XYZ file of N, CA, C and O in Angstrom:
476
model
N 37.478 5.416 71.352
C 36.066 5.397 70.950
C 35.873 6.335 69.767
O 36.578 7.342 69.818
N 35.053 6.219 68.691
C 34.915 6.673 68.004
C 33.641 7.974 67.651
O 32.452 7.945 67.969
N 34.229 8.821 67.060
C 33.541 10.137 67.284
C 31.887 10.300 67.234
O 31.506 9.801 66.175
N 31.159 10.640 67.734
C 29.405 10.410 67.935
C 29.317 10.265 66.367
O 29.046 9.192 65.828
N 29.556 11.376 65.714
C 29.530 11.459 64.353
C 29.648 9.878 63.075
O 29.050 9.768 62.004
N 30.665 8.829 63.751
C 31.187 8.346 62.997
C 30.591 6.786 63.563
O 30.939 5.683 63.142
N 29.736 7.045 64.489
C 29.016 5.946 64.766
C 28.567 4.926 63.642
O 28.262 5.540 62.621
N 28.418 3.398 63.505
C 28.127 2.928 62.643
C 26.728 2.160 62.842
O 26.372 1.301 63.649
N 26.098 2.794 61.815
C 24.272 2.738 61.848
C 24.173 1.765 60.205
O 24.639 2.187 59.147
N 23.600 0.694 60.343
C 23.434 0.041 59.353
C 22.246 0.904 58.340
O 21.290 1.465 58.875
N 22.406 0.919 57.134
C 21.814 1.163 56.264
C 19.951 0.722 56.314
O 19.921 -0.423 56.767
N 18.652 1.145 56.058
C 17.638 0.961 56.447
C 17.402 -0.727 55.708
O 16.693 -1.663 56.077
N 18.377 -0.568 54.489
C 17.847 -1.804 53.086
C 18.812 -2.965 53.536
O 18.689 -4.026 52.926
N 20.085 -2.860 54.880
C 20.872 -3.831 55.405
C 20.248 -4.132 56.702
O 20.899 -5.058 57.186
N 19.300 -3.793 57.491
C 18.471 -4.483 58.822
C 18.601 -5.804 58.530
O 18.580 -5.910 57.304
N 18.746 -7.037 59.140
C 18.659 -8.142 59.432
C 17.749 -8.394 60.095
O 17.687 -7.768 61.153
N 17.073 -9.010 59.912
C 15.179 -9.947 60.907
C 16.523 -10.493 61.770
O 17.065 -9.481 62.214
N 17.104 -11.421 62.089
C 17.885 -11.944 62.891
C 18.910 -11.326 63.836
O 18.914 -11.632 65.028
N 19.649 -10.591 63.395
C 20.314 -9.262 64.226
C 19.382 -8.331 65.051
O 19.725 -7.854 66.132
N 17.999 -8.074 64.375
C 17.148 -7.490 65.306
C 16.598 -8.399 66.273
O 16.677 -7.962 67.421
N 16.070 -9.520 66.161
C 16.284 -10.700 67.237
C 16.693 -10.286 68.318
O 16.248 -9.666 69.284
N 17.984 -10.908 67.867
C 19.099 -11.154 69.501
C 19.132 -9.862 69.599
O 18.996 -9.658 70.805
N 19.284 -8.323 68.784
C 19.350 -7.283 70.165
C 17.921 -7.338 70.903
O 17.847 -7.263 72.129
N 16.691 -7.487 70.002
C 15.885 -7.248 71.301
C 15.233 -8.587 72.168
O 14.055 -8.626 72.522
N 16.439 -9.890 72.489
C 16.138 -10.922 73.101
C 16.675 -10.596 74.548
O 16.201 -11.275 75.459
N 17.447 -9.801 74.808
C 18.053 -8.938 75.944
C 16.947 -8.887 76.791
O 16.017 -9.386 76.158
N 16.550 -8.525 77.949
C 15.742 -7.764 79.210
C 16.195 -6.188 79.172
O 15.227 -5.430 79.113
N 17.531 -5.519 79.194
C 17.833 -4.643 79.419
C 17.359 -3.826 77.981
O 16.730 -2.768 78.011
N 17.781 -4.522 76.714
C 17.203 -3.966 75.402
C 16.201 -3.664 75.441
O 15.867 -2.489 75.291
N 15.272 -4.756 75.688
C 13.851 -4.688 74.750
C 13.400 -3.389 76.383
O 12.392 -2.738 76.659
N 14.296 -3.504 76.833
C 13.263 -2.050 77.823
C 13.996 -0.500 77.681
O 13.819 0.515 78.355
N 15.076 -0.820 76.272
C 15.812 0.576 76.166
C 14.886 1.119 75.137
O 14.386 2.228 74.951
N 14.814 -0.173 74.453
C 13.299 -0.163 73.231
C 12.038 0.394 73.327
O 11.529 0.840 72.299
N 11.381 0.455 74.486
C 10.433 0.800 75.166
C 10.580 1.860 75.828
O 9.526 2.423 76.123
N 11.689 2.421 76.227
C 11.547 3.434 76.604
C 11.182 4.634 75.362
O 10.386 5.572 75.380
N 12.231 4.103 74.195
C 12.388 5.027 73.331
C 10.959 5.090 72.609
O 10.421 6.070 72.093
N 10.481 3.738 72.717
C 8.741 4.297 71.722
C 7.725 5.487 72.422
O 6.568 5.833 72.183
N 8.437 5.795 73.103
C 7.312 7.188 73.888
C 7.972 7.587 72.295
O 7.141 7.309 71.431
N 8.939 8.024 71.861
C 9.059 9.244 71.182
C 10.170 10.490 71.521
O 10.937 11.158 70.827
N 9.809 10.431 73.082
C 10.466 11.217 73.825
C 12.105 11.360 73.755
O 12.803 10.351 73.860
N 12.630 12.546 73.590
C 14.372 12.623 73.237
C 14.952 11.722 74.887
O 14.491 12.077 75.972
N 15.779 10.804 74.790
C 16.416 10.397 75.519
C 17.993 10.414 75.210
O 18.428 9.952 74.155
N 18.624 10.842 75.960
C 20.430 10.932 76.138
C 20.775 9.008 76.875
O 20.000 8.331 77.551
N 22.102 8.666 76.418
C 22.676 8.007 76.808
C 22.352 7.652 77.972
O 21.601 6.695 78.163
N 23.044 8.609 79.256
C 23.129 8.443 80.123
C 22.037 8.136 81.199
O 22.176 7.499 82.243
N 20.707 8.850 80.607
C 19.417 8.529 80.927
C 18.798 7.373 80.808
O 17.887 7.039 81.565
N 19.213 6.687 79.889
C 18.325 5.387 79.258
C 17.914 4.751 80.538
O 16.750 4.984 80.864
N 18.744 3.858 81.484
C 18.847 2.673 82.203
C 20.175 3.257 83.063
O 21.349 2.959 82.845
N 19.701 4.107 84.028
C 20.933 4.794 84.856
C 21.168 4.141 86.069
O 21.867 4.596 86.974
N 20.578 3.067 86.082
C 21.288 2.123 87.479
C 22.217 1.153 86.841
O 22.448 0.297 87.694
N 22.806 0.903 85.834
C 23.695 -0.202 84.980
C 24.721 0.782 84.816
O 24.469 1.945 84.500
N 26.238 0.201 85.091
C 27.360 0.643 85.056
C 27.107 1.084 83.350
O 26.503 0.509 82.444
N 28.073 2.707 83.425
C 28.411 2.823 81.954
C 29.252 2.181 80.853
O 29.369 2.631 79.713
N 29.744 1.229 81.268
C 30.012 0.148 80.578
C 28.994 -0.638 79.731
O 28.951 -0.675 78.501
N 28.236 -1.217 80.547
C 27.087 -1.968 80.357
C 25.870 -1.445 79.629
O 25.078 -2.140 78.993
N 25.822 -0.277 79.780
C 24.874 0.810 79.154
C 25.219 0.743 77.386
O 24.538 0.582 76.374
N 26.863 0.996 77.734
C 27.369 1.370 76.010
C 27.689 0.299 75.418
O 28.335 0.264 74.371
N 27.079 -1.110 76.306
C 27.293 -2.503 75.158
C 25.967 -2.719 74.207
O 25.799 -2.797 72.990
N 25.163 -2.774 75.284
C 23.809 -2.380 75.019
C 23.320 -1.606 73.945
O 22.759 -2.264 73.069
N 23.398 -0.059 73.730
C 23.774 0.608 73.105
C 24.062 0.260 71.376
O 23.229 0.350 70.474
N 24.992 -0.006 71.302
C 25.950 -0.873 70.731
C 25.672 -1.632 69.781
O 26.143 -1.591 68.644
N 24.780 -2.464 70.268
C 24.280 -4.095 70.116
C 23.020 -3.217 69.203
O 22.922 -3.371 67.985
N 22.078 -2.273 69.998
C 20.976 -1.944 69.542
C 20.816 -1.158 67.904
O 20.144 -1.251 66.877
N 22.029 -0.287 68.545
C 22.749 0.575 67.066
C 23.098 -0.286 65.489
O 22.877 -0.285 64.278
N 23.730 -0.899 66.488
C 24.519 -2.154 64.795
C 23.879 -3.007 64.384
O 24.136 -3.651 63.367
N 22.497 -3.220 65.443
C 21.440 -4.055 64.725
C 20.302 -3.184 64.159
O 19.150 -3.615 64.112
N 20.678 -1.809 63.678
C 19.538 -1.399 63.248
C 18.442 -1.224 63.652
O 17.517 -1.074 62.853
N 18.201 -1.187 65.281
C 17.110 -1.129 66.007
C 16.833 0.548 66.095
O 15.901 1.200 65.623
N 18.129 1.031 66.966
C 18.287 2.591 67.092
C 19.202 3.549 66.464
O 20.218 2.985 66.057
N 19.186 4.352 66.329
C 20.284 5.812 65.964
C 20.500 6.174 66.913
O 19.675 6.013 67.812
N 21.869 6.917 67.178
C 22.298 8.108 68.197
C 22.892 8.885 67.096
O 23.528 8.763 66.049
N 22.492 9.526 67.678
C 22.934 11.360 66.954
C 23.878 11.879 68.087
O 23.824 11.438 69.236
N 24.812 12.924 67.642
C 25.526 13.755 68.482
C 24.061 14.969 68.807
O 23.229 15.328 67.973
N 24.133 15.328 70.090
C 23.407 16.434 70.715
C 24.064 16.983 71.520
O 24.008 16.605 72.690
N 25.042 18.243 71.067
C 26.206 18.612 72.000
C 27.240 17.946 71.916
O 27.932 17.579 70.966
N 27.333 17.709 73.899
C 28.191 16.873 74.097
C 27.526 15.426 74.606
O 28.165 14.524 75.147
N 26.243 15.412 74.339
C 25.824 13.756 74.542
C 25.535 13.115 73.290
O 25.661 13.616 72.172
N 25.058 11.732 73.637
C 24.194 11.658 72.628
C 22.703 11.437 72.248
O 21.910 11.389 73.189
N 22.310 11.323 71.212
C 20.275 11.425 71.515
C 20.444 9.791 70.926
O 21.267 9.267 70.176
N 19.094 9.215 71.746
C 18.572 8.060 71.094
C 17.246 8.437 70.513
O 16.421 9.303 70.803
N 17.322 7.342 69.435
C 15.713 7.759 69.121
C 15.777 5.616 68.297
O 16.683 4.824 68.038
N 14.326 5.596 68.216
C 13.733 4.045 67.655
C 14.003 3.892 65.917
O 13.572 4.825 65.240
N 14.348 3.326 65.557
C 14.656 3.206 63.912
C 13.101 2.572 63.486
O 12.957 1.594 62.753
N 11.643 3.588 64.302
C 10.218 2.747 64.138
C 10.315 2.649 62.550
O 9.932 1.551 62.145
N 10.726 3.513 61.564
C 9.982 3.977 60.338
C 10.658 2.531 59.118
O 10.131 1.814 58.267
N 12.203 2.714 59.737
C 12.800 1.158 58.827
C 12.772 0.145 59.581
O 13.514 -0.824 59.423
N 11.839 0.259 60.565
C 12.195 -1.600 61.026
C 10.726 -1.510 60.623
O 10.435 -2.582 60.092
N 9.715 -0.716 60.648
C 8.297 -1.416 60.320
C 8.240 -1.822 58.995
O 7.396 -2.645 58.641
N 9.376 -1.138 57.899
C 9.193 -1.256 56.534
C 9.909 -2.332 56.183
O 9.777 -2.972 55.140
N 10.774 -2.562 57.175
C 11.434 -3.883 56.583
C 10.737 -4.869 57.029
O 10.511 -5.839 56.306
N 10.141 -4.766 58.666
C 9.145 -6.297 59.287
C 8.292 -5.924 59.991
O 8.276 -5.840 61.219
N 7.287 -5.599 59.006
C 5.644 -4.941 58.979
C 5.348 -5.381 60.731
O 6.025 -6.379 60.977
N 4.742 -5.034 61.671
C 4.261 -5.342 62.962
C 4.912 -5.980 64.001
O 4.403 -6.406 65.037
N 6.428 -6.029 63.551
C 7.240 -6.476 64.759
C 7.382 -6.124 65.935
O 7.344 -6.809 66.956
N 7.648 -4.392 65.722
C 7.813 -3.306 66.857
C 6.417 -3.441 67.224
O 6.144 -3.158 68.390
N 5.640 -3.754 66.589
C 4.132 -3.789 67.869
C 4.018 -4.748 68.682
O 4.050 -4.722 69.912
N 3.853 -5.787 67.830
C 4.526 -7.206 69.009
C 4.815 -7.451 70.041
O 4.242 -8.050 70.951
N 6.203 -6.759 69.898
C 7.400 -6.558 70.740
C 7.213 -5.382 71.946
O 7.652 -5.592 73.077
N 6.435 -3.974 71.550
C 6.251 -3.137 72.613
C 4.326 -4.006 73.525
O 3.892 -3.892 74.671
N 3.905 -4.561 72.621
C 2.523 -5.397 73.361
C 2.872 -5.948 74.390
O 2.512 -5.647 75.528
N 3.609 -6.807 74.070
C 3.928 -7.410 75.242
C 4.648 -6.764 76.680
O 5.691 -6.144 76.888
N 3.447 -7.281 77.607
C 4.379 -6.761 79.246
C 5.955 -7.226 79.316
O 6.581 -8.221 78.952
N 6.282 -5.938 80.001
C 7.762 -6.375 80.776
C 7.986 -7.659 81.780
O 7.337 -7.793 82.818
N 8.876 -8.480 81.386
C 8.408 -9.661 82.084
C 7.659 -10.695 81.940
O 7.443 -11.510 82.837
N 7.250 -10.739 80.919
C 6.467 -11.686 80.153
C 6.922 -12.543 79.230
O 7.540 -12.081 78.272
N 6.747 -13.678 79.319
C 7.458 -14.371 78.335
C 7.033 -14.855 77.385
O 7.769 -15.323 76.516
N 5.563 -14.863 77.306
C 4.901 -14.948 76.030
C 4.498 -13.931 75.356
O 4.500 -12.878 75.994
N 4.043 -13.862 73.947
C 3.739 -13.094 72.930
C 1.873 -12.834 73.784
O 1.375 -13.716 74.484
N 1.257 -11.673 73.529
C 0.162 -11.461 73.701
C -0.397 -12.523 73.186
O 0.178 -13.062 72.240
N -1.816 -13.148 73.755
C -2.624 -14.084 73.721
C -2.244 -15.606 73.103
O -3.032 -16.369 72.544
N -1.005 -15.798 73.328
C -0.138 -17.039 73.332
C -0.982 -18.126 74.100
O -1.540 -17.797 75.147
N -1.079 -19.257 73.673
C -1.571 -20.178 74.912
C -0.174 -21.103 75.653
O 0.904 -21.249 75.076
N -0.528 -21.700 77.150
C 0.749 -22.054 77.399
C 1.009 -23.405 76.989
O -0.009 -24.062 77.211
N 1.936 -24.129 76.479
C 2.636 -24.935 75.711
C 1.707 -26.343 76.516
O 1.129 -27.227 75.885
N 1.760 -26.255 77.733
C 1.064 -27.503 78.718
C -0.253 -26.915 79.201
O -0.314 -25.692 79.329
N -1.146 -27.549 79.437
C -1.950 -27.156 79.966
C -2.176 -27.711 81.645
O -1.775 -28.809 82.030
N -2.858 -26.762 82.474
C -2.558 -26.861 83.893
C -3.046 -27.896 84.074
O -3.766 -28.146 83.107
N -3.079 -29.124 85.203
C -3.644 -30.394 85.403
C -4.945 -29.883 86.038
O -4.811 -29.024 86.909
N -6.289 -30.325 85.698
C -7.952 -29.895 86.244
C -7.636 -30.161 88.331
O -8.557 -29.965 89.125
């Protein structure tokens, strides 16, 4: 594994609209996502501590190389924090969108549903 330091964080002007997608099309993402918009310093190991650490650091991973999040070395862990400042500049109101919507929800806030119920 490679050193906290040497982690690879895409550039703010290389974000992909599509790479940010699929990481936050996940369940486990878009709620590592949400955790982190408090603001609040979160470590690794904290994020989602009922998912094997395996599963944690794919996650992770996925979120990092899509330009969603940073980890920094802090010690011997590492810190997460939200990439809010270059993903809003690259796709103006996404991260709002995306934290609007309830957990578990499968539509976008005030979406109508595709069928309508029979009277």
């Amino acid at each position: 594994m490679a050193a906290a330091a040497e982690l690879p964080h895409p550039a703010a002007d290389r974000i992909e609209l599509v790479e940010v997608l699929a990481a936050l099309g996940h369940p486990v993402r878009l709620e590592i996502v949400r955790k982190l918009a408090s603001g609040e310093d979160v470590c690794c190991a904290e994020v989602v501590p009922d998912l094997p650490r395996s599963s944690v650091t794919h996650h992770l991973r996925t979120l990092r190389e899509s330009g969603v999040i940073c980890q920094r070395p802090q010690g011997r862990k590492l810190s997460l924090a939200l990439r809010r400042d270059d993903l809003e500049r690259s796709f103006p109101g996404l991260l709002e969108i995306v934290l609007a919507q309830p957990s578990g929800q499968g539509d976008f806030p005030g979406a109508q549903p595709a069928v309508s119920p029979a009277p």
